[in-house]
PDB file of C-alpha atoms in Angstrom:
ATOM      1  CA  UNK A   1      -1.799 -15.581   7.788  1.00 45.00           C
ATOM      2  CA  UNK A   2      -5.419 -15.263   6.663  1.00 48.00           C
ATOM      3  CA  UNK A   3      -6.174 -15.300  10.557  1.00 48.00           C
ATOM      4  CA  UNK A   4      -4.083 -12.238  11.426  1.00 39.00           C
ATOM      5  CA  UNK A   5      -5.362 -10.386   8.525  1.00 37.00           C
ATOM      6  CA  UNK A   6      -9.225 -11.279   9.729  1.00 36.00           C
ATOM      7  CA  UNK A   7      -8.340 -10.028  13.217  1.00 37.00           C
ATOM      8  CA  UNK A   8      -6.765  -6.618  12.052  1.00 38.00           C
ATOM      9  CA  UNK A   9      -9.881  -6.084   9.962  1.00 38.00           C
ATOM     10  CA  UNK A  10     -12.269  -6.754  12.896  1.00 35.00           C
ATOM     11  CA  UNK A  11     -10.420  -4.286  15.182  1.00 38.00           C
ATOM     12  CA  UNK A  12     -10.618  -1.758  12.460  1.00 40.00           C
ATOM     13  CA  UNK A  13     -14.146  -2.414  11.867  1.00 38.00           C
ATOM     14  CA  UNK A  14     -15.046  -2.365  15.752  1.00 38.00           C
ATOM     15  CA  UNK A  15     -12.802   0.869  16.271  1.00 41.00           C
ATOM     16  CA  UNK A  16     -12.805   2.932  13.301  1.00 43.00           C
ATOM     17  CA  UNK A  17     -12.893   6.292  15.227  1.00 42.00           C
ATOM     18  CA  UNK A  18      -9.281   5.404  16.613  1.00 39.00           C
ATOM     19  CA  UNK A  19      -7.916   5.949  13.429  1.00 39.00           C
ATOM     20  CA  UNK A  20     -10.089   8.392  11.671  1.00 40.00           C
ATOM     21  CA  UNK A  21      -8.809  11.356  14.277  1.00 38.00           C
ATOM     22  CA  UNK A  22      -5.415  11.067  12.807  1.00 39.00           C
ATOM     23  CA  UNK A  23      -6.333  10.819   9.321  1.00 39.00           C
ATOM     24  CA  UNK A  24      -6.670  13.926   6.961  1.00 41.00           C
ATOM     25  CA  UNK A  25     -10.120  14.252   5.173  1.00 45.00           C
ATOM     26  CA  UNK A  26     -10.349  12.893   1.726  1.00 43.00           C
ATOM     27  CA  UNK A  27     -11.980  14.490  -1.427  1.00 40.00           C
ATOM     28  CA  UNK A  28     -15.267  12.889  -2.084  1.00 46.00           C
ATOM     29  CA  UNK A  29     -14.062  11.457  -5.244  1.00 59.00           C
ATOM     30  CA  UNK A  30     -11.118   9.359  -3.695  1.00 70.00           C
ATOM     31  CA  UNK A  31     -12.841   5.932  -4.646  1.00 70.00           C
ATOM     32  CA  UNK A  32     -12.621   7.103  -8.389  1.00 75.00           C
ATOM     33  CA  UNK A  33      -8.793   7.515  -7.772  1.00 77.00           C
ATOM     34  CA  UNK A  34      -8.016   4.090  -6.315  1.00 79.00           C
ATOM     35  CA  UNK A  35     -10.378   2.507  -9.243  1.00 81.00           C
ATOM     36  CA  UNK A  36      -7.780   3.434 -11.439  1.00 89.00           C
ATOM     37  CA  UNK A  37      -5.382   0.967 -10.105  1.00 93.00           C
ATOM     38  CA  UNK A  38      -7.894  -2.026 -10.804  1.00 93.00           C
ATOM     39  CA  UNK A  39      -6.212  -4.766 -12.780  1.00 96.00           C
ATOM     40  CA  UNK A  40      -2.877  -6.631 -12.804  1.00 98.00           C
ATOM     41  CA  UNK A  41       0.579  -5.074 -13.220  1.00 98.00           C
ATOM     42  CA  UNK A  42       3.942  -6.109 -14.122  1.00 98.00           C
ATOM     43  CA  UNK A  43       6.524  -3.811 -12.436  1.00 98.00           C
ATOM     44  CA  UNK A  44      10.356  -3.226 -12.858  1.00 98.00           C
ATOM     45  CA  UNK A  45      12.621  -1.034 -10.593  1.00 98.00           C
ATOM     46  CA  UNK A  46      15.407  -1.059  -8.249  1.00 98.00           C
ATOM     47  CA  UNK A  47      16.585  -0.607  -4.553  1.00 97.00           C
ATOM     48  CA  UNK A  48      17.994   2.745  -4.495  1.00 97.00           C
ATOM     49  CA  UNK A  49      20.740   2.155  -1.965  1.00 95.00           C
ATOM     50  CA  UNK A  50      22.529  -0.073  -4.387  1.00 97.00           C
ATOM     51  CA  UNK A  51      20.549   0.025  -7.676  1.00 97.00           C
ATOM     52  CA  UNK A  52      20.111  -3.611  -7.246  1.00 97.00           C
ATOM     53  CA  UNK A  53      16.793  -4.656  -9.696  1.00 97.00           C
ATOM     54  CA  UNK A  54      13.582  -5.243  -8.478  1.00 98.00           C
ATOM     55  CA  UNK A  55      10.702  -6.843 -10.190  1.00 98.00           C
ATOM     56  CA  UNK A  56       7.235  -7.642  -8.881  1.00 98.00           C
ATOM     57  CA  UNK A  57       3.507  -8.321  -9.931  1.00 98.00           C
ATOM     58  CA  UNK A  58       0.990  -6.362  -8.483  1.00 98.00           C
ATOM     59  CA  UNK A  59      -2.877  -7.094  -8.670  1.00 97.00           C
ATOM     60  CA  UNK A  60      -5.906  -5.002  -7.455  1.00 95.00           C
ATOM     61  CA  UNK A  61      -9.274  -6.847  -7.659  1.00 95.00           C
ATOM     62  CA  UNK A  62     -12.440  -5.072  -6.523  1.00 91.00           C
ATOM     63  CA  UNK A  63     -13.729  -6.824  -3.210  1.00 90.00           C
ATOM     64  CA  UNK A  64     -16.853  -6.350  -1.057  1.00 87.00           C
ATOM     65  CA  UNK A  65     -19.241  -5.760  -3.906  1.00 85.00           C
ATOM     66  CA  UNK A  66     -16.805  -2.823  -5.340  1.00 82.00           C
ATOM     67  CA  UNK A  67     -16.277  -1.070  -1.830  1.00 80.00           C
ATOM     68  CA  UNK A  68     -12.901  -2.155  -1.564  1.00 86.00           C
ATOM     69  CA  UNK A  69      -9.810  -3.154  -3.427  1.00 91.00           C
ATOM     70  CA  UNK A  70      -7.866  -6.249  -2.634  1.00 95.00           C
ATOM     71  CA  UNK A  71      -4.068  -5.910  -3.158  1.00 94.00           C
ATOM     72  CA  UNK A  72      -1.652  -8.601  -3.677  1.00 96.00           C
ATOM     73  CA  UNK A  73       2.073  -7.646  -4.352  1.00 95.00           C
ATOM     74  CA  UNK A  74       4.464 -10.368  -5.068  1.00 96.00           C
ATOM     75  CA  UNK A  75       8.257  -9.543  -5.705  1.00 96.00           C
ATOM     76  CA  UNK A  76       9.796 -11.994  -8.256  1.00 96.00           C
ATOM     77  CA  UNK A  77      13.055 -13.805  -7.233  1.00 95.00           C
ATOM     78  CA  UNK A  78      15.551 -13.558  -5.853  1.00 94.00           C
ATOM     79  CA  UNK A  79      13.234 -11.072  -3.776  1.00 92.00           C
ATOM     80  CA  UNK A  80      10.695 -12.331  -1.636  1.00 89.00           C
ATOM     81  CA  UNK A  81       8.590  -9.764  -0.252  1.00 89.00           C
ATOM     82  CA  UNK A  82       4.667 -10.750  -0.476  1.00 91.00           C
ATOM     83  CA  UNK A  83       1.762  -8.574   0.687  1.00 90.00           C
ATOM     84  CA  UNK A  84      -1.837  -9.163   0.755  1.00 93.00           C
ATOM     85  CA  UNK A  85      -4.263  -6.465   1.933  1.00 91.00           C
ATOM     86  CA  UNK A  86      -7.356  -4.138   1.173  1.00 92.00           C
ATOM     87  CA  UNK A  87      -7.653  -0.661   0.138  1.00 90.00           C
ATOM     88  CA  UNK A  88     -10.858   0.731   1.492  1.00 87.00           C
ATOM     89  CA  UNK A  89     -12.700   4.146   1.774  1.00 83.00           C
ATOM     90  CA  UNK A  90     -13.853   4.388   5.645  1.00 80.00           C
ATOM     91  CA  UNK A  91     -17.381   5.848   5.077  1.00 77.00           C
ATOM     92  CA  UNK A  92     -17.316   7.598   8.706  1.00 79.00           C
ATOM     93  CA  UNK A  93     -14.251   9.700   7.811  1.00 77.00           C
ATOM     94  CA  UNK A  94     -14.025   9.370   4.121  1.00 77.00           C
ATOM     95  CA  UNK A  95     -10.460   8.525   4.703  1.00 80.00           C
ATOM     96  CA  UNK A  96      -8.568   5.784   2.525  1.00 84.00           C
ATOM     97  CA  UNK A  97      -7.232   3.016   4.715  1.00 86.00           C
ATOM     98  CA  UNK A  98      -4.891   0.397   3.770  1.00 88.00           C
ATOM     99  CA  UNK A  99      -4.565  -2.766   5.762  1.00 87.00           C
ATOM    100  CA  UNK A 100      -2.093  -5.633   4.810  1.00 83.00           C
ATOM    101  CA  UNK A 101       0.004  -8.658   5.963  1.00 84.00           C
ATOM    102  CA  UNK A 102       3.285  -9.170   4.678  1.00 83.00           C
ATOM    103  CA  UNK A 103       5.981 -11.684   4.921  1.00 77.00           C
ATOM    104  CA  UNK A 104       9.822 -12.061   3.784  1.00 69.00           C
ATOM    105  CA  UNK A 105      11.816 -14.940   2.924  1.00 66.00           C
ATOM    106  CA  UNK A 106      12.815 -16.480   6.251  1.00 65.00           C
ATOM    107  CA  UNK A 107      10.393 -14.837   8.229  1.00 67.00           C
ATOM    108  CA  UNK A 108       8.637 -17.208  10.902  1.00 68.00           C
ATOM    109  CA  UNK A 109       5.575 -14.895  10.970  1.00 72.00           C
ATOM    110  CA  UNK A 110       3.629 -12.392   8.776  1.00 74.00           C
ATOM    111  CA  UNK A 111       3.534  -8.881   9.819  1.00 74.00           C
ATOM    112  CA  UNK A 112       0.506  -6.699   9.954  1.00 75.00           C
ATOM    113  CA  UNK A 113       0.310  -3.021   8.951  1.00 75.00           C
ATOM    114  CA  UNK A 114      -2.048  -0.406   8.761  1.00 76.00           C
ATOM    115  CA  UNK A 115      -1.800   2.762   6.496  1.00 81.00           C
ATOM    116  CA  UNK A 116      -3.789   5.851   6.205  1.00 84.00           C
ATOM    117  CA  UNK A 117      -4.080   7.440   2.718  1.00 83.00           C
ATOM    118  CA  UNK A 118      -3.678  10.976   1.576  1.00 81.00           C
ATOM    119  CA  UNK A 119      -4.712  11.921  -1.749  1.00 76.00           C
ATOM    120  CA  UNK A 120      -2.162  14.662  -2.909  1.00 73.00           C
ATOM    121  CA  UNK A 121      -4.000  15.416  -6.282  1.00 73.00           C
ATOM    122  CA  UNK A 122      -5.854  13.343  -8.717  1.00 74.00           C
ATOM    123  CA  UNK A 123      -2.886  11.247  -9.671  1.00 84.00           C
ATOM    124  CA  UNK A 124      -1.028  10.880  -6.400  1.00 86.00           C
ATOM    125  CA  UNK A 125      -1.878   8.652  -3.401  1.00 86.00           C
ATOM    126  CA  UNK A 126       0.454   8.549  -0.312  1.00 89.00           C
ATOM    127  CA  UNK A 127      -0.266   5.726   2.142  1.00 87.00           C
ATOM    128  CA  UNK A 128       1.546   6.562   5.466  1.00 87.00           C
ATOM    129  CA  UNK A 129       2.109   3.826   8.101  1.00 83.00           C
ATOM    130  CA  UNK A 130      -0.108   4.065  11.360  1.00 79.00           C
ATOM    131  CA  UNK A 131      -0.048   1.925  14.484  1.00 64.00           C
ATOM    132  CA  UNK A 132      -2.111  -0.853  15.368  1.00 60.00           C
ATOM    133  CA  UNK A 133      -0.619  -2.225  18.631  1.00 56.00           C
ATOM    134  CA  UNK A 134       2.920  -1.374  18.328  1.00 57.00           C
ATOM    135  CA  UNK A 135       4.683   1.273  16.109  1.00 59.00           C
ATOM    136  CA  UNK A 136       5.926   0.268  12.700  1.00 55.00           C
ATOM    137  CA  UNK A 137       9.622  -0.666  12.554  1.00 65.00           C
ATOM    138  CA  UNK A 138      10.364   2.895  11.287  1.00 76.00           C
ATOM    139  CA  UNK A 139       7.960   5.893   9.834  1.00 84.00           C
ATOM    140  CA  UNK A 140       7.469   4.803   6.237  1.00 88.00           C
ATOM    141  CA  UNK A 141       4.803   5.328   3.516  1.00 91.00           C
ATOM    142  CA  UNK A 142       4.011   4.223   0.113  1.00 92.00           C
ATOM    143  CA  UNK A 143       3.743   6.632  -2.671  1.00 95.00           C
ATOM    144  CA  UNK A 144       1.419   5.612  -5.793  1.00 94.00           C
ATOM    145  CA  UNK A 145       1.547   7.949  -8.800  1.00 94.00           C
ATOM    146  CA  UNK A 146      -0.610   7.453 -11.807  1.00 93.00           C
ATOM    147  CA  UNK A 147       1.459   8.311 -14.946  1.00 95.00           C
ATOM    148  CA  UNK A 148      -1.381   7.118 -17.565  1.00 94.00           C
ATOM    149  CA  UNK A 149      -4.426   4.547 -17.534  1.00 93.00           C
ATOM    150  CA  UNK A 150      -1.841   1.854 -18.108  1.00 96.00           C
ATOM    151  CA  UNK A 151       1.098   2.987 -15.974  1.00 97.00           C
ATOM    152  CA  UNK A 152       1.962   3.940 -12.379  1.00 97.00           C
ATOM    153  CA  UNK A 153       4.989   4.487 -10.421  1.00 97.00           C
ATOM    154  CA  UNK A 154       5.219   3.117  -6.859  1.00 95.00           C
ATOM    155  CA  UNK A 155       7.838   4.054  -4.224  1.00 97.00           C
ATOM    156  CA  UNK A 156       8.490   2.739  -0.508  1.00 94.00           C
ATOM    157  CA  UNK A 157      10.001   5.671   1.530  1.00 95.00           C
ATOM    158  CA  UNK A 158      11.349   5.824   4.834  1.00 92.00           C
ATOM    159  CA  UNK A 159      11.550   9.156   6.988  1.00 90.00           C
ATOM    160  CA  UNK A 160      15.099   9.928   8.412  1.00 90.00           C
ATOM    161  CA  UNK A 161      16.926  13.196   9.229  1.00 91.00           C
ATOM    162  CA  UNK A 162      13.894  15.198   8.451  1.00 92.00           C
ATOM    163  CA  UNK A 163      13.176  13.899   5.031  1.00 95.00           C
ATOM    164  CA  UNK A 164      11.578  11.009   3.080  1.00 96.00           C
ATOM    165  CA  UNK A 165      14.077   8.805   1.351  1.00 96.00           C
ATOM    166  CA  UNK A 166      13.139   6.317  -1.379  1.00 97.00           C
ATOM    167  CA  UNK A 167      14.046   2.582  -0.405  1.00 96.00           C
ATOM    168  CA  UNK A 168      12.862   1.205  -3.621  1.00 97.00           C
ATOM    169  CA  UNK A 169      10.868   2.035  -6.562  1.00 98.00           C
ATOM    170  CA  UNK A 170       8.741   0.101  -9.195  1.00 98.00           C
ATOM    171  CA  UNK A 171       7.430   1.378 -12.677  1.00 98.00           C
ATOM    172  CA  UNK A 172       4.385  -0.518 -13.420  1.00 98.00           C
ATOM    173  CA  UNK A 173       2.467  -1.210 -16.466  1.00 98.00           C
ATOM    174  CA  UNK A 174      -0.973  -2.930 -16.778  1.00 98.00           C
ATOM    175  CA  UNK A 175      -1.048  -6.359 -18.092  1.00 97.00           C
ATOM    176  CA  UNK A 176      -4.635  -6.986 -17.764  1.00 90.00           C
TER     177      UNK A 176
END
């Protein structure tokens, strides 16, 4: 899994302009917004289709001398989603990018994904799936909304029939 993640990061380092063309420009202070996520978070929410409960732990750790945030998301049993990634502001385009590797219970391989960030305002960050070598299974995005210095809301959304639909959500509280 680490090998795949490093290959993806290498591709993005060598060819950053491939993705910068599609990305919307970000405000100069985007690094300050993502810094608000640093720490450990305990999250509770649900899958919206059937209101099945969902709990996760999410950790954001400064990486690369503070130039990036390492991200780890682990669903708690009975769910099995697990993702590792990096949030980084690309210096050439001033665009937030998110590269991650994820697994689900029963998966034989890890899946790599690449997301391009869009800061809606000083409290809302939207990370929309972009392509690496193949399109994502469907158009999807993550929405992070800061509620306070100790709380944020996370939503995974899928685009269908001309609208964004929430597949699951988590309300997160800082624990460390």
